[in-house]
Coordinates of C-alpha atoms in Angstrom, one line a residue:
M161 CA -135.3 23.4 -170.7
K162 CA -139.0 22.8 -171.4
N163 CA -138.1 20.0 -173.8
K164 CA -136.0 18.2 -171.2
E165 CA -138.8 18.5 -168.6
F166 CA -141.3 17.0 -171.1
I167 CA -138.9 14.1 -171.8
L168 CA -138.6 13.5 -168.0
L169 CA -142.4 13.4 -167.5
M170 CA -142.7 11.0 -170.4
I171 CA -140.1 8.7 -168.9
L172 CA -141.9 8.7 -165.6
A173 CA -145.3 8.1 -167.1
A174 CA -144.0 5.3 -169.2
F175 CA -142.2 3.7 -166.3
L176 CA -145.2 3.8 -164.0
S177 CA -147.5 2.3 -166.7
A178 CA -145.1 -0.5 -167.4
T179 CA -146.1 -4.0 -166.5
E180 CA -144.7 -5.5 -163.3
S181 CA -143.8 -8.7 -165.1
Y182 CA -141.0 -7.0 -167.0
A183 CA -137.6 -7.7 -165.4
L184 CA -134.0 -7.7 -166.5
D185 CA -131.0 -9.7 -165.2
I186 CA -128.4 -7.2 -164.0
E187 CA -124.9 -8.4 -163.1
F188 CA -121.7 -6.5 -162.3
S189 CA -118.7 -8.3 -163.6
G190 CA -115.4 -8.1 -161.6
S191 CA -116.7 -7.0 -158.1
R192 CA -115.0 -9.0 -155.4
H193 CA -117.8 -8.4 -152.9
T194 CA -121.5 -9.1 -153.1
V195 CA -123.5 -6.5 -154.9
I196 CA -126.2 -5.3 -152.4
K197 CA -129.6 -4.6 -154.0
D198 CA -132.3 -2.4 -152.4
K199 CA -135.9 -1.8 -153.6
P200 CA -136.6 1.9 -153.4
E201 CA -140.0 3.6 -153.2
A202 CA -142.1 3.5 -156.4
S203 CA -142.2 7.3 -156.4
T204 CA -138.5 7.4 -157.2
G205 CA -139.1 5.9 -160.6
L206 CA -136.3 3.4 -159.9
N207 CA -136.7 -0.4 -160.0
D208 CA -133.5 -1.0 -157.9
V209 CA -130.6 0.6 -156.2
F210 CA -127.3 -1.4 -156.4
T211 CA -124.4 -0.8 -154.0
I212 CA -121.0 -1.7 -155.2
Y213 CA -118.0 -2.1 -152.9
D214 CA -115.7 -0.3 -155.5
I215 CA -116.9 0.6 -159.0
K216 CA -113.3 0.5 -160.2
E217 CA -113.4 -3.3 -159.8
V218 CA -116.4 -3.6 -162.2
S219 CA -115.3 -4.1 -165.8
F220 CA -118.8 -4.1 -167.2
I221 CA -122.5 -4.3 -166.3
S222 CA -124.4 -7.0 -168.2
I223 CA -128.1 -6.6 -168.8
G224 CA -129.7 -9.9 -169.7
N225 CA -133.2 -11.0 -170.9
I226 CA -133.6 -7.9 -173.2
I227 CA -136.7 -8.2 -175.4
A228 CA -135.9 -5.9 -178.4
P229 CA -132.1 -5.8 -179.1
S230 CA -132.7 -3.8 -182.3
D231 CA -134.6 -1.1 -180.3
F232 CA -132.5 -1.1 -177.1
R233 CA -130.5 1.8 -175.5
V234 CA -129.2 2.9 -172.1
L235 CA -129.2 6.5 -170.8
I236 CA -127.2 7.6 -167.8
Y237 CA -128.1 10.5 -165.5
S238 CA -126.6 12.3 -162.5
N239 CA -128.2 14.2 -159.6
L240 CA -129.9 16.4 -162.2
G241 CA -132.4 13.7 -163.0
G242 CA -133.5 11.8 -166.0
G243 CA -134.4 15.0 -167.9
Y244 CA -130.6 15.5 -168.4
A245 CA -129.8 11.9 -169.2
I246 CA -127.3 11.1 -172.0
E247 CA -127.0 8.0 -174.0
Q248 CA -124.4 5.4 -172.9
P249 CA -122.5 3.2 -175.4
V250 CA -123.5 -0.5 -175.1
S251 CA -122.7 -3.7 -177.0
I252 CA -125.2 -6.4 -177.5
T253 CA -124.7 -10.1 -177.9
G254 CA -128.0 -12.0 -178.4
T255 CA -130.3 -11.0 -175.6
T256 CA -127.6 -9.5 -173.4
A257 CA -126.3 -6.0 -173.5
F258 CA -123.0 -4.8 -171.9
I259 CA -122.1 -1.4 -170.5
H260 CA -118.3 -1.2 -170.3
N261 CA -116.4 0.8 -167.8
P262 CA -119.6 1.8 -165.9
K263 CA -119.7 4.8 -163.7
G264 CA -120.8 4.8 -160.0
D265 CA -123.2 7.2 -158.3
M266 CA -125.2 7.5 -161.4
G267 CA -128.7 6.5 -162.6
Y268 CA -129.3 4.2 -165.6
I269 CA -132.4 4.2 -167.7
V270 CA -132.8 1.1 -169.9
E271 CA -135.2 1.4 -172.8
D272 CA -136.0 -2.0 -174.3
G273 CA -138.6 -1.6 -177.0
G274 CA -141.7 -0.3 -175.2
N275 CA -140.4 -1.2 -171.7
R276 CA -138.2 0.7 -169.3
Y277 CA -136.1 -0.3 -166.4
C278 CA -134.3 2.2 -164.2
F279 CA -131.7 1.7 -161.5
W280 CA -129.1 3.6 -159.6
V281 CA -125.5 2.5 -158.9
V282 CA -123.9 3.5 -155.5
D283 CA -120.1 3.4 -155.4
Y284 CA -119.3 2.6 -151.7
A285 CA -115.6 3.5 -152.2
G286 CA -115.0 6.7 -150.4
K287 CA -118.1 6.3 -148.3
H288 CA -116.7 3.7 -145.8
F289 CA -118.1 3.6 -142.3
D290 CA -115.7 3.9 -139.4
I291 CA -115.8 4.8 -135.7
S292 CA -113.0 6.3 -133.6
S293 CA -114.8 7.4 -130.4
I294 CA -118.2 7.5 -128.7
E295 CA -119.1 10.0 -125.9
A296 CA -121.9 11.9 -124.4
Y297 CA -122.8 15.2 -126.2
P298 CA -121.8 18.1 -124.0
E299 CA -125.3 19.5 -123.8
Q300 CA -128.2 17.2 -122.9
D301 CA -132.0 17.8 -122.9
C302 CA -134.4 16.3 -120.4
D303 CA -136.4 14.2 -122.9
M304 CA -133.5 12.7 -124.9
T305 CA -130.0 11.5 -124.7
K306 CA -127.5 12.9 -127.2
I307 CA -124.5 10.8 -128.3
T308 CA -121.5 12.0 -130.3
V309 CA -119.9 9.4 -132.5
I310 CA -116.7 10.5 -134.1
G311 CA -116.0 8.7 -137.4
S312 CA -117.1 8.5 -140.9
G313 CA -120.6 7.6 -142.1
D314 CA -122.3 10.4 -143.9
Q315 CA -125.5 10.1 -145.9
I316 CA -125.4 7.7 -148.9
R317 CA -127.4 9.6 -151.5
Y318 CA -129.0 8.6 -154.7
Y319 CA -131.4 10.4 -157.0
S320 CA -134.8 9.6 -158.4
V321 CA -135.5 9.8 -162.1
S322 CA -137.0 13.2 -161.4
G323 CA -133.8 14.4 -159.7
R324 CA -135.1 14.2 -156.1
Q325 CA -132.5 13.4 -153.5
C326 CA -133.0 10.2 -151.5
T327 CA -131.0 8.5 -148.7
L328 CA -130.0 4.9 -148.6
S329 CA -129.9 3.8 -145.0
R330 CA -126.7 2.5 -143.6
N331 CA -128.6 1.0 -140.6
I332 CA -126.0 1.9 -138.1
E333 CA -126.9 0.3 -134.8
L334 CA -126.5 1.9 -131.4
S335 CA -127.0 -0.5 -128.4
Y336 CA -127.2 0.4 -124.7
N337 CA -128.9 -0.5 -121.4
T338 CA -131.7 1.5 -119.8
L339 CA -134.5 1.1 -117.3
E340 CA -138.2 0.4 -117.9
W341 CA -141.0 0.3 -115.4
D342 CA -142.3 -3.2 -114.7
N343 CA -145.9 -2.9 -113.5
E344 CA -146.2 -6.6 -112.6
N345 CA -143.2 -6.4 -110.1
N346 CA -143.6 -2.7 -109.2
C347 CA -140.0 -1.8 -110.0
Y348 CA -137.7 -0.6 -112.7
S349 CA -136.0 -3.4 -114.7
L350 CA -132.8 -3.2 -116.7
V351 CA -133.4 -3.8 -120.4
E352 CA -131.1 -3.7 -123.5
K353 CA -132.2 -1.5 -126.4
T354 CA -130.9 -1.1 -130.0
D355 CA -131.7 1.9 -132.1
G356 CA -130.9 2.2 -135.8
F357 CA -129.7 5.3 -137.8
E358 CA -129.6 6.0 -141.5
Y359 CA -126.2 7.7 -141.2
L360 CA -123.9 9.3 -138.6
Q361 CA -125.3 12.7 -137.4
T362 CA -123.9 15.1 -134.8
P363 CA -125.3 14.3 -132.3
L364 CA -127.3 11.0 -132.5
T365 CA -130.5 11.5 -130.4
L366 CA -132.2 8.7 -128.4
R367 CA -135.7 8.9 -127.0
P368 CA -136.6 8.2 -124.2
P369 CA -133.3 9.3 -122.6
F370 CA -130.9 7.0 -120.7
Y371 CA -132.4 6.1 -117.3
C372 CA -129.3 4.3 -116.0
N373 CA -125.6 4.6 -116.4
T374 CA -124.5 2.5 -119.4
T375 CA -121.9 1.9 -122.0
V376 CA -122.9 2.5 -125.7
T377 CA -121.9 0.1 -128.5
V378 CA -122.0 1.4 -132.1
S379 CA -121.8 -1.1 -135.0
G380 CA -122.2 -1.0 -138.7
D381 CA -122.9 -0.3 -141.2
R382 CA -125.1 -2.9 -142.9
F383 CA -123.0 -2.8 -146.1
L384 CA -119.7 -3.6 -144.3
K385 CA -121.5 -6.3 -142.2
T386 CA -122.7 -8.0 -145.4
W387 CA -119.2 -8.0 -146.7
G388 CA -117.8 -9.3 -143.4
L389 CA -116.0 -6.0 -142.7
G390 CA -118.4 -4.5 -140.0
K391 CA -117.0 -2.1 -137.4
T392 CA -117.9 -2.1 -133.7
L393 CA -116.8 0.1 -130.9
E394 CA -117.9 0.4 -127.2
S395 CA -117.8 3.6 -125.2
S396 CA -116.8 4.1 -121.6
I397 CA -119.7 4.6 -119.1
I398 CA -122.1 7.3 -120.1
E399 CA -124.1 8.8 -117.2
A400 CA -127.9 8.7 -117.2
N401 CA -129.6 12.0 -117.8
G402 CA -133.3 10.8 -118.0
I403 CA -135.6 11.4 -115.1
D404 CA -138.6 9.1 -114.4
V405 CA -140.6 8.3 -111.3
N406 CA -143.4 6.0 -110.2
T407 CA -145.2 6.1 -106.9
E408 CA -147.3 4.1 -104.6
A409 CA -149.5 4.9 -101.5
V410 CA -150.6 2.5 -98.9
Q411 CA -152.9 3.2 -95.9
T412 CA -151.5 1.1 -93.1
N413 CA -154.4 1.5 -90.6
L414 CA -157.4 1.2 -92.9
A415 CA -160.5 0.1 -91.0
P416 CA -162.7 -2.5 -92.6
D417 CA -165.6 -0.1 -92.9
D418 CA -163.5 2.4 -94.8
A419 CA -162.5 -0.1 -97.5
S420 CA -165.3 0.6 -99.9
N421 CA -164.4 4.3 -99.9
M422 CA -160.7 3.8 -100.1
I423 CA -160.0 3.7 -103.9
K424 CA -161.7 6.0 -106.3
S425 CA -162.3 5.2 -109.9
D426 CA -159.5 7.4 -111.1
G427 CA -157.0 5.7 -108.7
T428 CA -156.8 8.5 -106.1
M429 CA -157.1 7.6 -102.5
L430 CA -159.4 8.5 -99.6
G431 CA -158.2 8.5 -96.0
G432 CA -161.7 8.0 -94.4
S433 CA -161.3 8.3 -90.7
A434 CA -158.6 10.1 -88.8
P435 CA -156.0 9.3 -87.8
A436 CA -155.1 7.9 -91.2
D437 CA -151.6 6.5 -91.4
F438 CA -150.1 6.4 -94.9
T439 CA -146.8 5.3 -96.3
F440 CA -145.9 6.8 -99.7
Y441 CA -143.2 5.0 -101.8
A442 CA -141.2 6.5 -104.7
Y443 CA -139.4 4.5 -107.3
V444 CA -136.9 6.5 -109.3
T445 CA -134.3 6.2 -112.1
D446 CA -130.6 6.6 -111.6
A447 CA -130.3 10.4 -112.4
V448 CA -132.8 11.3 -109.6
L449 CA -130.7 12.9 -106.8
H450 CA -133.3 15.1 -105.2
N451 CA -136.5 13.7 -103.7
E452 CA -139.4 15.7 -102.4
W453 CA -142.9 14.6 -101.3
Q454 CA -145.4 17.5 -101.1
I455 CA -148.6 17.8 -99.2
A456 CA -150.9 20.6 -100.4
D457 CA -154.4 21.9 -99.8
D458 CA -155.2 22.2 -103.5
P459 CA -154.7 19.8 -106.5
E460 CA -152.6 22.4 -108.3
F461 CA -150.1 22.5 -105.4
E462 CA -150.2 26.3 -105.4
Y463 CA -150.3 26.2 -101.6
V464 CA -147.9 23.4 -100.4
R465 CA -148.3 22.8 -96.7
Y466 CA -145.4 20.5 -96.1
R467 CA -142.3 19.3 -98.0
F468 CA -140.3 16.2 -97.1
N469 CA -136.9 15.5 -98.7
E470 CA -137.3 11.7 -98.5
R471 CA -137.7 8.9 -101.0
D472 CA -140.3 7.2 -98.9
L473 CA -142.7 9.0 -96.5
T474 CA -144.8 7.9 -93.6
Y475 CA -147.4 10.4 -92.6
T476 CA -150.5 10.6 -90.4
F477 CA -153.4 12.7 -91.4
D478 CA -155.2 13.8 -88.3
Q479 CA -157.2 16.8 -89.5
E480 CA -160.5 16.9 -91.4
G481 CA -160.4 18.0 -95.0
K482 CA -158.9 17.1 -98.4
F483 CA -155.2 16.9 -98.9
Y484 CA -153.2 16.3 -102.0
V485 CA -149.9 14.4 -102.1
R486 CA -147.3 14.0 -104.9
F487 CA -143.7 13.2 -105.4
I488 CA -141.2 15.2 -107.5
G489 CA -137.8 13.8 -108.4
S490 CA -135.0 16.0 -110.0
N491 CA -131.5 15.7 -111.2
A492 CA -128.3 17.2 -109.6
D493 CA -128.9 20.8 -110.8
G494 CA -132.7 20.7 -110.8
S495 CA -132.8 21.3 -114.6
C496 CA -134.9 18.1 -115.2
E497 CA -137.7 16.8 -113.0
A498 CA -140.5 14.2 -113.1
T499 CA -143.7 14.2 -111.1
G500 CA -145.5 11.2 -109.8
E501 CA -149.2 10.5 -109.4
T502 CA -151.3 12.9 -107.3
Y503 CA -153.1 11.2 -104.4
E504 CA -156.2 12.8 -102.9
I505 CA -156.6 12.1 -99.2
G506 CA -160.0 12.8 -97.7
I507 CA -160.5 12.9 -93.9
G508 CA -164.1 13.0 -92.8
A509 CA -165.7 14.9 -89.9
S510 CA -165.5 13.3 -86.4
D511 CA -168.3 11.3 -84.8
L512 CA -168.8 9.5 -81.6
R513 CA -171.6 7.0 -80.7
I514 CA -171.8 5.2 -77.4
P515 CA -173.8 2.1 -76.7
N516 CA -175.5 1.6 -73.3
V517 CA -175.8 -2.2 -73.1
F518 CA -173.8 -5.3 -73.8
S519 CA -173.7 -9.0 -72.7
P520 CA -170.2 -10.3 -71.9
D521 CA -171.3 -14.0 -71.8
G522 CA -168.8 -15.4 -74.3
D523 CA -171.4 -16.3 -77.0
G524 CA -169.6 -14.1 -79.6
V525 CA -172.4 -11.6 -79.8
N526 CA -172.1 -8.2 -78.2
D527 CA -169.4 -9.5 -75.8
T528 CA -167.5 -6.2 -75.7
W529 CA -168.6 -2.7 -75.0
K530 CA -167.1 -0.5 -77.8
V531 CA -167.9 3.0 -79.1
G532 CA -168.7 3.8 -82.7
Y533 CA -166.4 6.5 -83.9
R534 CA -164.9 8.4 -86.9
S535 CA -161.9 10.7 -87.1
L536 CA -161.0 10.8 -83.4
V537 CA -157.4 11.9 -82.8
E538 CA -157.6 12.0 -79.0
F539 CA -159.5 9.6 -76.8
K540 CA -159.8 8.6 -73.1
C541 CA -162.4 6.4 -71.4
W542 CA -162.9 5.5 -67.8
I543 CA -165.3 2.8 -66.5
F544 CA -166.7 2.9 -62.9
D545 CA -169.0 0.9 -60.7
R546 CA -172.0 2.3 -58.9
N547 CA -169.7 3.2 -56.0
G548 CA -167.3 5.3 -58.1
H549 CA -164.5 2.7 -58.2
Q550 CA -162.6 2.7 -61.5
L551 CA -162.8 -0.7 -63.1
F552 CA -161.2 -0.1 -66.5
Y553 CA -159.4 2.6 -68.6
F554 CA -158.4 2.7 -72.3
D555 CA -157.2 5.4 -74.6
R556 CA -157.7 4.0 -78.1
P557 CA -161.2 4.2 -79.5
E558 CA -160.8 0.9 -81.4
L559 CA -160.4 -0.9 -78.1
G560 CA -163.3 -1.6 -75.7
W561 CA -164.3 -3.2 -72.3
D562 CA -164.8 -6.9 -72.1
G563 CA -166.8 -6.6 -68.8
K564 CA -163.9 -7.8 -66.6
H565 CA -162.2 -6.4 -63.6
H566 CA -159.0 -8.0 -62.3
G567 CA -159.6 -10.9 -64.8
K568 CA -163.1 -11.7 -63.6
T569 CA -166.4 -10.8 -65.3
V570 CA -168.3 -8.3 -63.2
S571 CA -171.9 -8.9 -62.1
P572 CA -174.8 -7.8 -64.2
G573 CA -176.1 -4.4 -63.5
V574 CA -175.5 -0.7 -64.2
Y575 CA -172.0 0.8 -64.6
Y576 CA -170.8 4.2 -65.7
Y577 CA -168.4 5.7 -68.3
V578 CA -166.7 9.0 -68.7
I579 CA -165.2 9.8 -72.2
E580 CA -163.1 12.7 -73.2
A581 CA -162.2 12.9 -76.9
K582 CA -161.2 15.3 -79.7
G583 CA -162.0 15.0 -83.4
A584 CA -159.9 15.7 -86.5
D585 CA -162.2 18.6 -87.1
G586 CA -161.3 20.1 -83.7
K587 CA -164.6 19.1 -82.1
K588 CA -164.3 18.2 -78.4
Y589 CA -166.3 15.5 -76.7
K590 CA -167.0 15.1 -73.0
K591 CA -169.6 12.5 -72.3
G592 CA -170.8 10.4 -69.4
G593 CA -173.5 7.8 -69.0
D594 CA -174.5 4.4 -67.8
I595 CA -173.7 0.9 -69.2
N596 CA -176.1 -1.9 -68.6
I597 CA -174.6 -5.4 -68.5
L598 CA -177.0 -8.2 -69.3
R599 CA -176.2 -11.8 -68.6
Y600 CA -177.7 -14.5 -70.8
R601 CA -177.9 -18.2 -70.1
K602 CA -179.7 -21.2 -71.7
I603 CA -183.0 -22.3 -70.2
G604 CA -183.9 -25.7 -71.7
N605 CA -183.7 -25.5 -75.5
S606 CA -184.2 -21.7 -75.6
S607 CA -182.3 -18.7 -74.6
G608 CA -183.7 -16.2 -72.1
A609 CA -182.4 -13.2 -70.1
S610 CA -181.8 -13.9 -66.5
G611 CA -180.3 -11.7 -63.9
E612 CA -178.0 -13.3 -61.3

């Protein structure tokens, strides 16, 4: 045992120290199909792996360009490794050696003077790839799609010089459609994908999972394709099991003075002044059947205030404070779900500021009497003349009075307002006061105030 292990180590050391320029011309006589050559990892101790359609067709292996015919021999080994290699009879003519009636699924160690060349021969006969059916695996996980392919296509094994098992990839291809998020167009787009597998497993797993219903096409393997004998089969529709969501939030009544505070550096949103009208949009993949927008008082959503079973949500924030909004999509039985971005909505405290002078002369400056406000959810304003006659009324704080009554601009002088309002913070306002109307007109090349 120890002697064979020592021999094995000597073989590996000699091979790894051999010059890269040493090469032999290996040919398989009698094979009706192309011999497929693969270059294995250097750690295997093998120079090449040859795959033969059927070793029974090969009458001999010829090894050309040998350097030392008088000091040449071939050893053959199985899955036990080169330490158990036995010498194989060869015949030599000139600089070409012949191995008659070669064996498949075996390793060959060629010793040519001080040089060594090692290769493995795979006999594909009995390892043919075939497919009879493709279907979804009965049990699915949320983060992958599992596919069952009924057929033949087990591992193709070969063994390194040290006896380590290695796998020769069949490169079986599985093609399907799925959805991918398109940031530029803000939607999910249909894409075609192809995944490769070394051999048929039960089940074949695909990540990410299927995001849309799709057929699955399995084709292969690469050996049969090279020989013009490839197999292809398409499944019936396989239902999507993957859950994915993307969301968007838009404030529809954003005031210009709120714009600088609207978007935070991390992408969350601020509402600014109440009432803040938002529309929240959810974009989901095909397996999402349950939709829920949540509004909570805390970012962990331990205290959810409202739940809405809608894909898109329009909501008005009319209370002071911070609110957190997110979307959750789930499949039919709720076993898989995906959560969208969390939006932080901040509604500031209320404020009301009332001017006492304006000049409705049409010069584009201070032509309208308007209040300054923030987070008012209720508002009423009446305008009176000095005799108590109502001249104007409005109930939206963003509006104002243009100084007209029945379509005509009133005379300069003192007028009066009464305002009743309520803030998002619950604060109530009841104010009254005077409004001074100034009239300006041009005098020569300068402007001066002049009462009429």
